[in-house]
PDB file of C-alpha atoms and ligand atoms in Angstrom:
ATOM      1  CA  MET X   1     -13.198  -6.681  22.818  1.00 61.00           C
ATOM      2  CA  ASN X   2     -12.988  -4.282  19.834  1.00 72.00           C
ATOM      3  CA  ARG X   3     -12.161  -6.776  16.491  1.00 88.00           C
ATOM      4  CA  LYS X   4     -10.919  -3.969  14.927  1.00 96.00           C
ATOM      5  CA  LYS X   5     -10.322  -4.692  11.252  1.00 98.00           C
ATOM      6  CA  ILE X   6      -7.981  -2.994   9.035  1.00 98.00           C
ATOM      7  CA  TYR X   7      -8.915  -2.994   5.240  1.00 98.00           C
ATOM      8  CA  LEU X   8      -5.737  -2.244   3.476  1.00 98.00           C
ATOM      9  CA  VAL X   9      -5.775  -1.372  -0.202  1.00 98.00           C
ATOM     10  CA  ARG X  10      -2.978  -0.188  -2.697  1.00 98.00           C
ATOM     11  CA  HIS X  11      -4.070   2.483  -5.023  1.00 98.00           C
ATOM     12  CA  GLY X  12      -5.500   1.951  -8.533  1.00 98.00           C
ATOM     13  CA  GLN X  13      -3.461   1.606 -11.318  1.00 98.00           C
ATOM     14  CA  THR X  14      -1.296   4.846 -12.958  1.00 98.00           C
ATOM     15  CA  ASP X  15       0.291   5.166 -16.198  1.00 98.00           C
ATOM     16  CA  PHE X  16       3.573   4.649 -14.911  1.00 97.00           C
ATOM     17  CA  ASN X  17       2.196   1.473 -13.167  1.00 97.00           C
ATOM     18  CA  LEU X  18       1.113   0.722 -16.663  1.00 97.00           C
ATOM     19  CA  LYS X  19       4.794   1.154 -17.993  1.00 96.00           C
ATOM     20  CA  GLY X  20       6.489  -0.061 -14.957  1.00 94.00           C
ATOM     21  CA  VAL X  21       8.365   2.802 -14.454  1.00 96.00           C
ATOM     22  CA  VAL X  22       8.766   3.683 -10.181  1.00 95.00           C
ATOM     23  CA  GLN X  23       7.102   6.839  -9.334  1.00 96.00           C
ATOM     24  CA  GLY X  24       7.548   6.620  -5.367  1.00 97.00           C
ATOM     25  CA  SER X  25       6.815   9.438  -3.620  1.00 96.00           C
ATOM     26  CA  GLY X  26       8.620  11.978  -5.843  1.00 96.00           C
ATOM     27  CA  ILE X  27       5.978  11.699  -8.693  1.00 96.00           C
ATOM     28  CA  ASN X  28       2.501  12.635  -7.743  1.00 97.00           C
ATOM     29  CA  ALA X  29       0.563  10.939 -10.767  1.00 97.00           C
ATOM     30  CA  ASP X  30      -3.174  10.409 -11.112  1.00 98.00           C
ATOM     31  CA  ILE X  31      -4.636   7.239 -11.563  1.00 98.00           C
ATOM     32  CA  ASN X  32      -5.874   6.477 -15.007  1.00 98.00           C
ATOM     33  CA  GLU X  33      -9.062   5.081 -16.302  1.00 98.00           C
ATOM     34  CA  THR X  34      -8.384   1.574 -15.390  1.00 98.00           C
ATOM     35  CA  GLY X  35      -7.359   2.616 -11.893  1.00 98.00           C
ATOM     36  CA  LYS X  36     -10.548   4.507 -11.763  1.00 98.00           C
ATOM     37  CA  LYS X  37     -12.688   1.556 -12.774  1.00 98.00           C
ATOM     38  CA  GLN X  38     -10.353  -0.304  -9.978  1.00 98.00           C
ATOM     39  CA  GLY X  39     -11.327   2.075  -7.455  1.00 98.00           C
ATOM     40  CA  GLU X  40     -15.081   1.834  -8.195  1.00 98.00           C
ATOM     41  CA  LEU X  41     -15.059  -1.995  -8.071  1.00 98.00           C
ATOM     42  CA  PHE X  42     -13.462  -1.996  -4.632  1.00 98.00           C
ATOM     43  CA  PHE X  43     -16.436   0.638  -3.593  1.00 98.00           C
ATOM     44  CA  LYS X  44     -19.297  -1.215  -5.044  1.00 98.00           C
ATOM     45  CA  ALA X  45     -17.739  -4.614  -3.401  1.00 98.00           C
ATOM     46  CA  TYR X  46     -16.953  -2.697   0.169  1.00 98.00           C
ATOM     47  CA  ARG X  47     -19.328   0.126   0.133  1.00 98.00           C
ATOM     48  CA  ASN X  48     -21.637  -1.546   2.979  1.00 97.00           C
ATOM     49  CA  VAL X  49     -19.016  -2.010   5.146  1.00 98.00           C
ATOM     50  CA  PRO X  50     -19.462   0.489   8.297  1.00 97.00           C
ATOM     51  CA  PHE X  51     -15.823   2.202   8.081  1.00 98.00           C
ATOM     52  CA  ASP X  52     -15.146   4.919  10.646  1.00 97.00           C
ATOM     53  CA  GLN X  53     -12.206   6.116   9.592  1.00 98.00           C
ATOM     54  CA  LEU X  54     -10.284   6.712   6.139  1.00 98.00           C
ATOM     55  CA  TYR X  55      -6.326   6.892   5.986  1.00 98.00           C
ATOM     56  CA  HIS X  56      -4.682   8.003   2.663  1.00 98.00           C
ATOM     57  CA  THR X  57      -1.251   8.580   1.963  1.00 98.00           C
ATOM     58  CA  ALA X  58      -0.011  12.624   0.842  1.00 98.00           C
ATOM     59  CA  LEU X  59       0.072  11.412  -2.758  1.00 98.00           C
ATOM     60  CA  ILE X  60      -2.992  11.803  -4.804  1.00 98.00           C
ATOM     61  CA  ARG X  61      -3.546   8.251  -6.648  1.00 98.00           C
ATOM     62  CA  THR X  62      -4.620   6.991  -2.860  1.00 98.00           C
ATOM     63  CA  LYS X  63      -7.088   9.830  -2.535  1.00 98.00           C
ATOM     64  CA  GLN X  64      -8.179   9.262  -6.074  1.00 98.00           C
ATOM     65  CA  SER X  65      -8.529   5.608  -5.452  1.00 98.00           C
ATOM     66  CA  ILE X  66     -11.402   5.545  -2.417  1.00 98.00           C
ATOM     67  CA  GLN X  67     -13.135   8.366  -3.815  1.00 98.00           C
ATOM     68  CA  GLY X  68     -16.768   6.719  -3.589  1.00 98.00           C
ATOM     69  CA  PHE X  69     -15.822   6.451   0.419  1.00 98.00           C
ATOM     70  CA  LEU X  70     -14.913  10.004   0.706  1.00 98.00           C
ATOM     71  CA  ASP X  71     -18.103  11.155  -1.063  1.00 98.00           C
ATOM     72  CA  LEU X  72     -20.253   9.403   1.807  1.00 98.00           C
ATOM     73  CA  GLY X  73     -18.482  11.673   3.780  1.00 98.00           C
ATOM     74  CA  ILE X  74     -16.522   9.103   5.903  1.00 98.00           C
ATOM     75  CA  PRO X  75     -13.897  11.320   7.821  1.00 98.00           C
ATOM     76  CA  ALA X  76     -10.537  11.004   6.274  1.00 98.00           C
ATOM     77  CA  THR X  77      -6.652  11.450   7.317  1.00 98.00           C
ATOM     78  CA  THR X  78      -4.216  12.135   5.252  1.00 98.00           C
ATOM     79  CA  LEU X  79      -1.079  10.250   6.465  1.00 98.00           C
ATOM     80  CA  PRO X  80       2.389  11.491   4.682  1.00 98.00           C
ATOM     81  CA  GLU X  81       3.793   8.932   7.103  1.00 98.00           C
ATOM     82  CA  LEU X  82       2.735   5.932   4.820  1.00 98.00           C
ATOM     83  CA  ASN X  83       4.004   7.459   1.400  1.00 98.00           C
ATOM     84  CA  GLU X  84       5.349   5.190  -1.107  1.00 98.00           C
ATOM     85  CA  ILE X  85       9.351   4.433  -0.174  1.00 98.00           C
ATOM     86  CA  SER X  86      11.805   7.240  -2.146  1.00 98.00           C
ATOM     87  CA  TRP X  87      13.163   5.655  -5.300  1.00 96.00           C
ATOM     88  CA  GLY X  88      15.452   8.740  -5.706  1.00 94.00           C
ATOM     89  CA  ASP X  89      17.076   8.877  -8.982  1.00 91.00           C
ATOM     90  CA  TYR X  90      15.281   6.309 -10.427  1.00 92.00           C
ATOM     91  CA  GLU X  91      11.413   7.670 -10.215  1.00 95.00           C
ATOM     92  CA  GLY X  92       9.934   8.794 -13.247  1.00 93.00           C
ATOM     93  CA  THR X  93      11.843   7.139 -15.765  1.00 89.00           C
ATOM     94  CA  PRO X  94      12.253   3.806 -17.601  1.00 92.00           C
ATOM     95  CA  MET X  95      15.214   2.379 -16.295  1.00 89.00           C
ATOM     96  CA  THR X  96      18.497   1.433 -18.799  1.00 91.00           C
ATOM     97  CA  PRO X  97      19.856  -2.050 -18.613  1.00 93.00           C
ATOM     98  CA  ASP X  98      22.321  -0.903 -16.114  1.00 91.00           C
ATOM     99  CA  GLU X  99      19.986   1.024 -13.702  1.00 88.00           C
ATOM    100  CA  SER X 100      17.678  -2.232 -13.916  1.00 90.00           C
ATOM    101  CA  GLN X 101      20.508  -4.387 -12.812  1.00 93.00           C
ATOM    102  CA  TYR X 102      21.601  -1.995 -10.007  1.00 91.00           C
ATOM    103  CA  TYR X 103      17.779  -2.208  -8.993  1.00 89.00           C
ATOM    104  CA  HIS X 104      17.862  -6.048  -8.548  1.00 92.00           C
ATOM    105  CA  HIS X 105      21.092  -6.058  -6.536  1.00 93.00           C
ATOM    106  CA  MET X 106      19.482  -3.354  -4.233  1.00 94.00           C
ATOM    107  CA  LEU X 107      16.069  -5.869  -3.811  1.00 94.00           C
ATOM    108  CA  ASN X 108      18.345  -8.721  -3.418  1.00 96.00           C
ATOM    109  CA  GLN X 109      20.479  -6.427  -0.485  1.00 97.00           C
ATOM    110  CA  TRP X 110      17.164  -6.232   0.975  1.00 98.00           C
ATOM    111  CA  LYS X 111      16.243  -9.789   0.947  1.00 97.00           C
ATOM    112  CA  ILE X 112      19.551 -10.704   2.609  1.00 98.00           C
ATOM    113  CA  GLY X 113      18.868  -8.500   5.224  1.00 98.00           C
ATOM    114  CA  ASN X 114      20.585  -5.514   4.343  1.00 98.00           C
ATOM    115  CA  LEU X 115      17.799  -2.714   5.223  1.00 98.00           C
ATOM    116  CA  ASP X 116      19.829   0.045   5.560  1.00 98.00           C
ATOM    117  CA  TYR X 117      20.461  -0.216   1.787  1.00 97.00           C
ATOM    118  CA  ALA X 118      19.249   2.827   0.309  1.00 95.00           C
ATOM    119  CA  ILE X 119      18.969   3.560  -3.525  1.00 89.00           C
ATOM    120  CA  ALA X 120      20.354   6.209  -4.882  1.00 89.00           C
ATOM    121  CA  GLY X 121      19.269   9.328  -3.686  1.00 94.00           C
ATOM    122  CA  GLY X 122      16.534   7.750  -2.132  1.00 96.00           C
ATOM    123  CA  GLU X 123      14.952   5.782   1.093  1.00 97.00           C
ATOM    124  CA  SER X 124      16.268   2.514   2.765  1.00 98.00           C
ATOM    125  CA  PRO X 125      13.703  -0.185   4.157  1.00 98.00           C
ATOM    126  CA  ASN X 126      14.622   0.975   7.901  1.00 98.00           C
ATOM    127  CA  ILE X 127      14.145   4.559   6.717  1.00 98.00           C
ATOM    128  CA  VAL X 128      10.790   3.774   5.691  1.00 98.00           C
ATOM    129  CA  ALA X 129       9.958   1.686   8.575  1.00 98.00           C
ATOM    130  CA  ALA X 130      11.040   4.105  11.139  1.00 98.00           C
ATOM    131  CA  ARG X 131       8.784   7.269   9.633  1.00 98.00           C
ATOM    132  CA  MET X 132       5.574   4.651   8.988  1.00 98.00           C
ATOM    133  CA  ILE X 133       5.851   3.361  12.805  1.00 98.00           C
ATOM    134  CA  LYS X 134       4.011   6.971  13.945  1.00 96.00           C
ATOM    135  CA  GLY X 135       1.425   6.231  11.142  1.00 98.00           C
ATOM    136  CA  ILE X 136       0.414   2.408  12.357  1.00 98.00           C
ATOM    137  CA  GLU X 137       0.248   4.039  15.904  1.00 97.00           C
ATOM    138  CA  LYS X 138      -2.172   6.578  14.882  1.00 97.00           C
ATOM    139  CA  ILE X 139      -4.453   3.715  13.071  1.00 97.00           C
ATOM    140  CA  ILE X 140      -3.977   1.477  15.610  1.00 96.00           C
ATOM    141  CA  SER X 141      -4.988   3.698  18.529  1.00 94.00           C
ATOM    142  CA  ASP X 142      -8.121   5.216  16.121  1.00 93.00           C
ATOM    143  CA  PRO X 143     -11.278   3.855  18.505  1.00 93.00           C
ATOM    144  CA  GLY X 144     -12.886   3.266  15.142  1.00 94.00           C
ATOM    145  CA  GLU X 145     -13.878  -0.792  14.193  1.00 96.00           C
ATOM    146  CA  ASN X 146     -13.576  -0.388  10.512  1.00 98.00           C
ATOM    147  CA  VAL X 147     -10.923   1.782   9.118  1.00 98.00           C
ATOM    148  CA  LEU X 148      -9.794   1.924   4.991  1.00 98.00           C
ATOM    149  CA  VAL X 149      -6.418   2.554   4.593  1.00 98.00           C
ATOM    150  CA  CYS X 150      -5.387   3.003   1.435  1.00 98.00           C
ATOM    151  CA  MET X 151      -1.505   3.241   0.055  1.00 98.00           C
ATOM    152  CA  HIS X 152       1.247   2.129  -1.950  1.00 98.00           C
ATOM    153  CA  GLY X 153       3.089  -1.309  -3.174  1.00 98.00           C
ATOM    154  CA  ARG X 154       6.426  -1.129  -1.452  1.00 98.00           C
ATOM    155  CA  ALA X 155       5.154   1.201   1.644  1.00 98.00           C
ATOM    156  CA  MET X 156       2.310  -1.898   2.183  1.00 98.00           C
ATOM    157  CA  ARG X 157       4.787  -4.386   2.121  1.00 98.00           C
ATOM    158  CA  ILE X 158       6.599  -2.613   5.034  1.00 98.00           C
ATOM    159  CA  PHE X 159       3.516  -2.090   6.455  1.00 98.00           C
ATOM    160  CA  LEU X 160       2.275  -5.630   6.667  1.00 98.00           C
ATOM    161  CA  SER X 161       5.703  -6.936   7.935  1.00 98.00           C
ATOM    162  CA  LEU X 162       5.934  -4.008  11.208  1.00 98.00           C
ATOM    163  CA  ILE X 163       2.049  -4.995  11.776  1.00 98.00           C
ATOM    164  CA  LEU X 164       2.334  -8.519  11.625  1.00 98.00           C
ATOM    165  CA  LYS X 165       5.530  -8.667  13.305  1.00 97.00           C
ATOM    166  CA  LYS X 166       7.511 -10.709  10.591  1.00 98.00           C
ATOM    167  CA  ASP X 167      11.379  -9.784   9.502  1.00 98.00           C
ATOM    168  CA  LEU X 168      11.195  -6.991   7.031  1.00 98.00           C
ATOM    169  CA  LYS X 169      13.534  -8.961   4.704  1.00 98.00           C
ATOM    170  CA  ASN X 170      10.697 -11.053   3.955  1.00 98.00           C
ATOM    171  CA  MET X 171       8.514  -8.238   3.020  1.00 98.00           C
ATOM    172  CA  ASP X 172       8.529  -9.584  -0.987  1.00 97.00           C
ATOM    173  CA  ASP X 173       6.262 -12.306   0.838  1.00 97.00           C
ATOM    174  CA  PHE X 174       3.177  -9.747   0.819  1.00 98.00           C
ATOM    175  CA  GLU X 175       2.496  -9.797  -3.064  1.00 97.00           C
ATOM    176  CA  HIS X 176       0.247  -6.940  -4.156  1.00 97.00           C
ATOM    177  CA  GLN X 177      -1.367  -5.514  -7.252  1.00 97.00           C
ATOM    178  CA  ASN X 178      -3.272  -2.405  -7.806  1.00 98.00           C
ATOM    179  CA  LEU X 179      -6.627  -2.262  -5.801  1.00 98.00           C
ATOM    180  CA  CYS X 180      -5.898  -5.477  -4.116  1.00 98.00           C
ATOM    181  CA  LEU X 181      -6.929  -5.679  -0.717  1.00 98.00           C
ATOM    182  CA  TYR X 182      -5.249  -7.197   2.480  1.00 98.00           C
ATOM    183  CA  LEU X 183      -7.416  -7.616   5.650  1.00 98.00           C
ATOM    184  CA  LEU X 184      -6.455  -7.395   9.088  1.00 98.00           C
ATOM    185  CA  GLU X 185      -8.348  -8.169  12.126  1.00 98.00           C
ATOM    186  CA  LYS X 186      -6.880  -7.404  15.831  1.00 97.00           C
ATOM    187  CA  ASN X 187      -6.277 -10.330  18.122  1.00 96.00           C
ATOM    188  CA  GLU X 188      -6.713 -11.131  21.596  1.00 94.00           C
ATOM    189  CA  ASP X 189      -2.868 -10.440  22.335  1.00 93.00           C
ATOM    190  CA  GLY X 190      -3.267  -6.759  20.912  1.00 90.00           C
ATOM    191  CA  GLY X 191      -1.494  -7.796  17.665  1.00 96.00           C
ATOM    192  CA  PHE X 192      -3.177  -8.474  14.366  1.00 97.00           C
ATOM    193  CA  ASP X 193      -4.019 -11.365  12.469  1.00 98.00           C
ATOM    194  CA  LEU X 194      -4.105 -11.568   8.234  1.00 98.00           C
ATOM    195  CA  LEU X 195      -7.749 -12.632   7.266  1.00 98.00           C
ATOM    196  CA  ARG X 196      -7.173 -12.032   3.479  1.00 96.00           C
ATOM    197  CA  GLY X 197      -3.945 -11.150   1.852  1.00 97.00           C
ATOM    198  CA  ASN X 198      -3.754  -9.713  -2.255  1.00 96.00           C
ATOM    199  CA  ASP X 199      -7.353  -9.872  -2.571  1.00 98.00           C
ATOM    200  CA  VAL X 200      -8.406  -8.985  -6.035  1.00 98.00           C
ATOM    201  CA  SER X 201     -11.570 -10.837  -6.081  1.00 97.00           C
ATOM    202  CA  HIS X 202     -13.745  -7.717  -6.418  1.00 98.00           C
ATOM    203  CA  LEU X 203     -11.993  -6.598  -9.644  1.00 97.00           C
ATOM    204  CA  LYS X 204     -13.115  -9.798 -11.695  1.00 94.00           C
ATOM    205  CA  GLU X 205     -15.607  -7.554 -13.697  1.00 91.00           C
ATOM    206  CA  LEU X 206     -12.372  -5.720 -15.039  1.00 91.00           C
ATOM    207  CA  ASP X 207     -10.490  -8.958 -15.957  1.00 80.00           C
ATOM    208  CA  GLU X 208     -13.429 -10.311 -17.793  1.00 78.00           C
ATOM    209  CA  ALA X 209     -14.291  -7.093 -19.795  1.00 69.00           C
TER     210      ALA X 209
HETATM  211  O1  2PG Z 301       6.530   3.506  -6.509  1.00 79.83           O
HETATM  212  C1  2PG Z 301       5.923   2.898  -7.328  1.00 79.83           C
HETATM  213  O2  2PG Z 301       5.883   3.528  -8.738  1.00 79.83           O
HETATM  214  C2  2PG Z 301       5.495   1.735  -7.249  1.00 79.83           C
HETATM  215  C3  2PG Z 301       6.272   0.655  -6.894  1.00 79.83           C
HETATM  216  O3  2PG Z 301       6.029  -0.203  -5.946  1.00 79.83           O
HETATM  217  O4  2PG Z 301       4.311   2.196  -6.017  1.00 79.83           O
HETATM  218  P1  2PG Z 301       3.240   2.907  -6.294  1.00 79.83           P
HETATM  219  O5  2PG Z 301       2.624   2.627  -7.570  1.00 79.83           O
HETATM  220  O6  2PG Z 301       1.980   1.768  -5.323  1.00 79.83           O
HETATM  221  O7  2PG Z 301       2.879   3.907  -5.638  1.00 79.83           O
END
């Protein structure tokens, strides 16, 4: 049986991440120097995995984070279906105290299962899940045994809930940091098991610097 493995990573740091400002799918920011270093350290640790296929989103920060693998000539596909959730009116600027209060109210709505609740001008988790499912199907049906997927914080939480068949309202259980790794392996039932979650051991060198 093909024990397909999906190496799922979040992109490296951007200046927006550093400032705690959401960029969503509307702000196409580059990774910063720390983000580049995170990408290099991930490449150093995983360059010997025989990846058959790379996937990144339509946002440049994901492509930049796996540049080392792209330079090896591994086939790569852009999947806009995996783009970060749109945070609508909240993207790109620091939140005012009122906005921050509303943002936390919205996160709570999702936690209690109101998954159609969309941020003003943006998407709801159910809308993202509906578009993402098509991208997940493409990854699952890819015949490659080892695939690398680079995407986004909130989108990863939704991806993991869908592929592991977990209730979307508990998506916050999937913690994430820039360039963290979630490792998934196909099981005998055709589903996926989580082998490793939010693994940042490859970034140790950065902490020590
Ligand atoms: O939208 C953002 O800014 C964050 C939120 O989780 O996502 P990412 O940095 O992973 O794209």
